[in-house]
Tab-separated table of C-alpha atoms in Angstrom:
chain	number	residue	atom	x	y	z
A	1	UNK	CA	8.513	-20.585	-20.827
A	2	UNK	CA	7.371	-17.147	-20.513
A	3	UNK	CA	7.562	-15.149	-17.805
A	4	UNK	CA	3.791	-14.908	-17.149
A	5	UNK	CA	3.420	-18.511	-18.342
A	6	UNK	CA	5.151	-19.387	-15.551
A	7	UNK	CA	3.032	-17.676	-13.322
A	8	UNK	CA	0.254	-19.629	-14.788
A	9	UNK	CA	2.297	-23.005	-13.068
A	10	UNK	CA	2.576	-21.482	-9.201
A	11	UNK	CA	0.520	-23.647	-6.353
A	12	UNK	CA	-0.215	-21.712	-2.988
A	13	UNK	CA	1.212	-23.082	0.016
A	14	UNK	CA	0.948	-22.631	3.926
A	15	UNK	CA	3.630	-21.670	5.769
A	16	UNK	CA	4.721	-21.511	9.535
A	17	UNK	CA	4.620	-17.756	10.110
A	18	UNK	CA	7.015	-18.047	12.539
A	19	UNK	CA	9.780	-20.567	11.023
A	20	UNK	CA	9.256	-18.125	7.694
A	21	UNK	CA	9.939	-14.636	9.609
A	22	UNK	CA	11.710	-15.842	12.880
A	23	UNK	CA	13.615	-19.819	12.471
A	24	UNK	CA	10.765	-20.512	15.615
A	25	UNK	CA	7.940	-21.999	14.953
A	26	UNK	CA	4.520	-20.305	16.217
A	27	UNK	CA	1.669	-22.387	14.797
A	28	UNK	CA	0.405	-19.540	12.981
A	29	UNK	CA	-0.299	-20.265	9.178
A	30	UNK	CA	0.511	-18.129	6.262
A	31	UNK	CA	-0.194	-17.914	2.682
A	32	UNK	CA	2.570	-18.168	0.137
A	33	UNK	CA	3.830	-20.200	-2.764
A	34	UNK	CA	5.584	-23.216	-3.313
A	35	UNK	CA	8.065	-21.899	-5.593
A	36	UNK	CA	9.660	-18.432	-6.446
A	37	UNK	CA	8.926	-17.299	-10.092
A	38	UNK	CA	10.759	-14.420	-12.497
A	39	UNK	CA	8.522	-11.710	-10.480
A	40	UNK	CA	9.479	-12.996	-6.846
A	41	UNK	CA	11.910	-10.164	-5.360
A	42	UNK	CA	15.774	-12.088	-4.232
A	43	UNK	CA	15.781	-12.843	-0.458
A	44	UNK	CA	18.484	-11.253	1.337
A	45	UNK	CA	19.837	-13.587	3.956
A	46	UNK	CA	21.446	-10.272	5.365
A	47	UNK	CA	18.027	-8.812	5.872
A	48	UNK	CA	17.025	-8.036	9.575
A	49	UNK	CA	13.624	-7.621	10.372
A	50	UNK	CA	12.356	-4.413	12.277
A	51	UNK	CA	9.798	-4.721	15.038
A	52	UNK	CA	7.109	-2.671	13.128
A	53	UNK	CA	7.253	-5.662	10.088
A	54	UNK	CA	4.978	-7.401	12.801
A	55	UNK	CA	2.008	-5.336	11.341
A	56	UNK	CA	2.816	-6.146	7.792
A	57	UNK	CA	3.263	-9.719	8.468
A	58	UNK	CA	-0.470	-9.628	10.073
A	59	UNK	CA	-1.431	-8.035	7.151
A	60	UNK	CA	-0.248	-10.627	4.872
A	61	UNK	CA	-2.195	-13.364	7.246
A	62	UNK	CA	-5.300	-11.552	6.380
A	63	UNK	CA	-4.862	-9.398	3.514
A	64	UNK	CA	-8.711	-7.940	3.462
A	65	UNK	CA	-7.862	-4.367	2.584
A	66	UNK	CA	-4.888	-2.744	0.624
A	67	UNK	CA	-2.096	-1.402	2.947
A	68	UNK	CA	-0.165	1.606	3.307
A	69	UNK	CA	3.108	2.251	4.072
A	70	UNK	CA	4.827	5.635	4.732
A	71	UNK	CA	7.639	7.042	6.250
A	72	UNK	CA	10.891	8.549	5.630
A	73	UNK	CA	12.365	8.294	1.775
A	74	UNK	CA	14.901	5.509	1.608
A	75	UNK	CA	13.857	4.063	5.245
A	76	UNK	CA	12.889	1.110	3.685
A	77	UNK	CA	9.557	0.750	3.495
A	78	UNK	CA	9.202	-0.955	-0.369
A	79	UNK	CA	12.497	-3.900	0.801
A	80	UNK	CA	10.313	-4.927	3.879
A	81	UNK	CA	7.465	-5.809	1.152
A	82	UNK	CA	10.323	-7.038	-1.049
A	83	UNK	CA	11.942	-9.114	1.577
A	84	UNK	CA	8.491	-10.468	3.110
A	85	UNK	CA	7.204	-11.652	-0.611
A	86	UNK	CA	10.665	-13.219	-0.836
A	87	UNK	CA	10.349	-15.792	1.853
A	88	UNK	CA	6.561	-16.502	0.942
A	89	UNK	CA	7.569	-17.124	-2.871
A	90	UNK	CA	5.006	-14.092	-3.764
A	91	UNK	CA	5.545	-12.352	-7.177
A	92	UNK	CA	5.731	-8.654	-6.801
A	93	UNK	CA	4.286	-6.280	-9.807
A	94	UNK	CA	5.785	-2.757	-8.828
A	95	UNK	CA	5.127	0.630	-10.259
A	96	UNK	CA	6.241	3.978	-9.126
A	97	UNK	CA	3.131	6.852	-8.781
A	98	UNK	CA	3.667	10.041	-10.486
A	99	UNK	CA	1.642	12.834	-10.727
A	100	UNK	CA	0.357	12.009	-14.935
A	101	UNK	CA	-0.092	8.318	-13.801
A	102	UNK	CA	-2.896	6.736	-15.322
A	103	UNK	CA	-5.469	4.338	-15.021
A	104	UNK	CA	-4.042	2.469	-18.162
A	105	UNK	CA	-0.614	2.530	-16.608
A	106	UNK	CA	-2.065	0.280	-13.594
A	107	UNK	CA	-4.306	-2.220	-15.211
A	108	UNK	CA	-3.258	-2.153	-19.102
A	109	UNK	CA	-3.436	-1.442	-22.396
A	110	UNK	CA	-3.335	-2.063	-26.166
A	111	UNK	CA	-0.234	-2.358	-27.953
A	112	UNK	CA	1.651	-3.701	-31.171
A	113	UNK	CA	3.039	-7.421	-30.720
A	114	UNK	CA	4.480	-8.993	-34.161
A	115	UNK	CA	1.983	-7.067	-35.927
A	116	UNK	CA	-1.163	-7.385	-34.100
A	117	UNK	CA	-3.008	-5.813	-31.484
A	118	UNK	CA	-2.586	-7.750	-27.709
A	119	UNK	CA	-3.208	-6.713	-24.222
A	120	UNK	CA	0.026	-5.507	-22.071
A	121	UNK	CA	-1.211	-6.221	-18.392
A	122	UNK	CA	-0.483	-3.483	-15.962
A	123	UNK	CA	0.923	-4.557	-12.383
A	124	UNK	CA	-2.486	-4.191	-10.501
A	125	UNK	CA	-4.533	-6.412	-12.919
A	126	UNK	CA	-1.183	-8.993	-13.346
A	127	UNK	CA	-1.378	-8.997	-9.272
A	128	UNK	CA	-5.032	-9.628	-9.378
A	129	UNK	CA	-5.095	-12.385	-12.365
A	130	UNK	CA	-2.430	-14.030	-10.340
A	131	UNK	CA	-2.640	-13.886	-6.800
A	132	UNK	CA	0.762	-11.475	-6.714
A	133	UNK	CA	1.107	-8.035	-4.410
A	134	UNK	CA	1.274	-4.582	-6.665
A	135	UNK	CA	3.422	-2.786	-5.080
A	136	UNK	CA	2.817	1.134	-5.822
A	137	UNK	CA	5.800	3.351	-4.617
A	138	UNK	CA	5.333	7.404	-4.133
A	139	UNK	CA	1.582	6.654	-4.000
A	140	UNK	CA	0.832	9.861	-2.398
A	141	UNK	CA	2.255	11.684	-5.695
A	142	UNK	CA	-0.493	10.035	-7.818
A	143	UNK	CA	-2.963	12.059	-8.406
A	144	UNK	CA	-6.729	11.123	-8.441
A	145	UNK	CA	-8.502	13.665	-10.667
A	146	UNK	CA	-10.993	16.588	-9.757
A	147	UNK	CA	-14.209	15.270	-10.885
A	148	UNK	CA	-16.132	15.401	-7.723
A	149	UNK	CA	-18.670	12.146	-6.566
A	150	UNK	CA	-19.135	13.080	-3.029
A	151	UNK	CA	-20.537	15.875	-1.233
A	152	UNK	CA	-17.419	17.967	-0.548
A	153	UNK	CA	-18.792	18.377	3.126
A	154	UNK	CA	-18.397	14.830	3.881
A	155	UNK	CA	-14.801	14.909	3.138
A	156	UNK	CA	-13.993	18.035	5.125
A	157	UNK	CA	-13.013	16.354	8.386
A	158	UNK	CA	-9.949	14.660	6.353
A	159	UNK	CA	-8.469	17.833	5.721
A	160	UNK	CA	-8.756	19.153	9.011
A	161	UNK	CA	-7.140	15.899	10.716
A	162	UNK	CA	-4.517	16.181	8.024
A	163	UNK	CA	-3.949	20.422	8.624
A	164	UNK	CA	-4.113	19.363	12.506
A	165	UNK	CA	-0.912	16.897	11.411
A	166	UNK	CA	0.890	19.267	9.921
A	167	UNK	CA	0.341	22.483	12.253
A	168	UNK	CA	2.013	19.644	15.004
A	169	UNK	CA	5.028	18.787	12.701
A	170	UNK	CA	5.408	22.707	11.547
A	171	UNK	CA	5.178	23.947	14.811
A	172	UNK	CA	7.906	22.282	16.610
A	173	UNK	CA	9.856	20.677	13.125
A	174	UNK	CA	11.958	21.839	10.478
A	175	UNK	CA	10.637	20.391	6.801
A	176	UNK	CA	13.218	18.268	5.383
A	177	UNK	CA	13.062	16.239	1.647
A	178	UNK	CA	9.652	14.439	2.240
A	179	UNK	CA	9.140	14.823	6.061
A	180	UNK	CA	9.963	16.713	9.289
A	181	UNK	CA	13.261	16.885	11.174
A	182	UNK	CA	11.791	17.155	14.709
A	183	UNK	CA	13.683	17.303	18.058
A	184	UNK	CA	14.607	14.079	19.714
A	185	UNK	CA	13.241	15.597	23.375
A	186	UNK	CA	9.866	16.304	21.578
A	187	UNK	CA	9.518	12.972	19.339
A	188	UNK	CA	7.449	10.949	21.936
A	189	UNK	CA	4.639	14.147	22.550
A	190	UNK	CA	4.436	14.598	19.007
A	191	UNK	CA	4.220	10.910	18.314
A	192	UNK	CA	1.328	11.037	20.202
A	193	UNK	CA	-0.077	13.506	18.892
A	194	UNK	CA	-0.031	11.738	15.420
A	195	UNK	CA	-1.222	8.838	16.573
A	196	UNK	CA	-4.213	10.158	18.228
A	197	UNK	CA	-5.114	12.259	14.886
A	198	UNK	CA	-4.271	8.693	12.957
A	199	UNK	CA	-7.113	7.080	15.499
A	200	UNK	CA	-9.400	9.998	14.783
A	201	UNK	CA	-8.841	9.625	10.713
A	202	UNK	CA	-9.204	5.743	11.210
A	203	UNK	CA	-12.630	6.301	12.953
A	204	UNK	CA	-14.011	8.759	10.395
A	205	UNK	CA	-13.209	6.812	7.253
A	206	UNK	CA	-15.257	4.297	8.820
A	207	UNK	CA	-17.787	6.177	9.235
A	208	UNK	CA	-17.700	7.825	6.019
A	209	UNK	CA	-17.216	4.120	4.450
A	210	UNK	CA	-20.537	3.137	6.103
A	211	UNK	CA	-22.146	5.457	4.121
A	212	UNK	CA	-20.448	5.460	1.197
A	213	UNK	CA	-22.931	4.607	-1.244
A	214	UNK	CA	-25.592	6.255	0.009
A	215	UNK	CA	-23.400	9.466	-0.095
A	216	UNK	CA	-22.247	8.914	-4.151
A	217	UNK	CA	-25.753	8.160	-5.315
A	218	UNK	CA	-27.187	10.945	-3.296
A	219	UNK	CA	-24.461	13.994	-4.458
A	220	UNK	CA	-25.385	15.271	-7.445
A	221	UNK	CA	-22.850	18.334	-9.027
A	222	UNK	CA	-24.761	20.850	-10.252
């Protein structure tokens, strides 16, 4: 049996949330699989979970919009996903983003197979035939074209919140690989800082997702 065949065989299963993540149960049910297949990342009974997983785990309960992660390089943001597919039996399609990545590269293509033509799935449409998680690392080095389909002036206030976030981290931080070495005395005011700009992003991409299709049909590029 193939690999993808036997994805074909996995049933979905409820777990305890908090016997999966904790050993305590909480009466909260989660979505998984009965059984581990070829794609399901190895457990690691060494693993510890970090307080912040909480908002992951909530996101698997619900899972209505994709989720991002970020942080520090080698912090461990992709073996939380890893760890938390590992104890719900999900299969995990992962990709790293690049700045030449391609559609193609995410949901397919054509290619030679014992001398005829056949579709190679890409992880986002395996995840989506299948019920798996595609797992894109270094998103933020993908790059999503220039062809403009929304009036530029709607889109302004995202990079003003984003120049107001790093003005804060510039000012009182050094730049460092993919982030800012900041002073420990200074990490709670900045923190805040960040998070009020994160509330202010949240509430405008809400607003500018209310409108969405009014504003693509309505932008025309002359």
């Amino acid at each position: 049996m193939s690999a993808l065949q036997e994805l074909l065989t996995l049933k979905t299963h409820t777990f305890d949330a908090g016997l999966v993540f904790s050993g305590t149960a909480s009466g909260t049910a989660i979505q998984g699989f009965e059984q581990a297949s070829s794609y399901t990342p190895k457990a690691d009974p060494n693993y510890v979970f970090h307080d912040s997983s909480r908002d992951i785990i909530v996101w698997f309960l619900t899972q209505k919009e994709p989720l991002y992660i970020y942080g520090y390089q080698g912090c461990g943001k992709s073996s939380c996903i890893k760890q938390l597919a590992a104890r719900l039996n999900y299969p995990v399609f992962e990709i790293t983003g690049h700045g030449r990545l391609e559609f193609a590269d995410l949901v397919g293509h054509l290619s030679m197979e014992n001398g005829s033509m056949t579709f190679q799935y890409g992880p986002l449409a395996l995840a989506m035939r299948y019920g798996g998680i595609c797992l894109i690392n270094e998103i933020d080095l993908t790059s999503l074209g220039s062809k403009r389909i929304a009036d530029p002036a709607h889109l302004k206030i995202f990079g003003t919140l984003k120049a107001r976030a790093t003005s804060s981290l510039d000012k009182h931080g050094v730049r460092f690989m993919s982030g800012w070495a900041i002073p420990q005395e200074l990490a709670g005011e900045i923190t805040a800082q960040l998070i009020k700009i994160r509330d202010e992003f949240m509430l405008e991409k809400e607003k500018f997702s209310e409108n969405y299709n009014h504003n693509i049909t309505t932008y025309s590029i002359y």
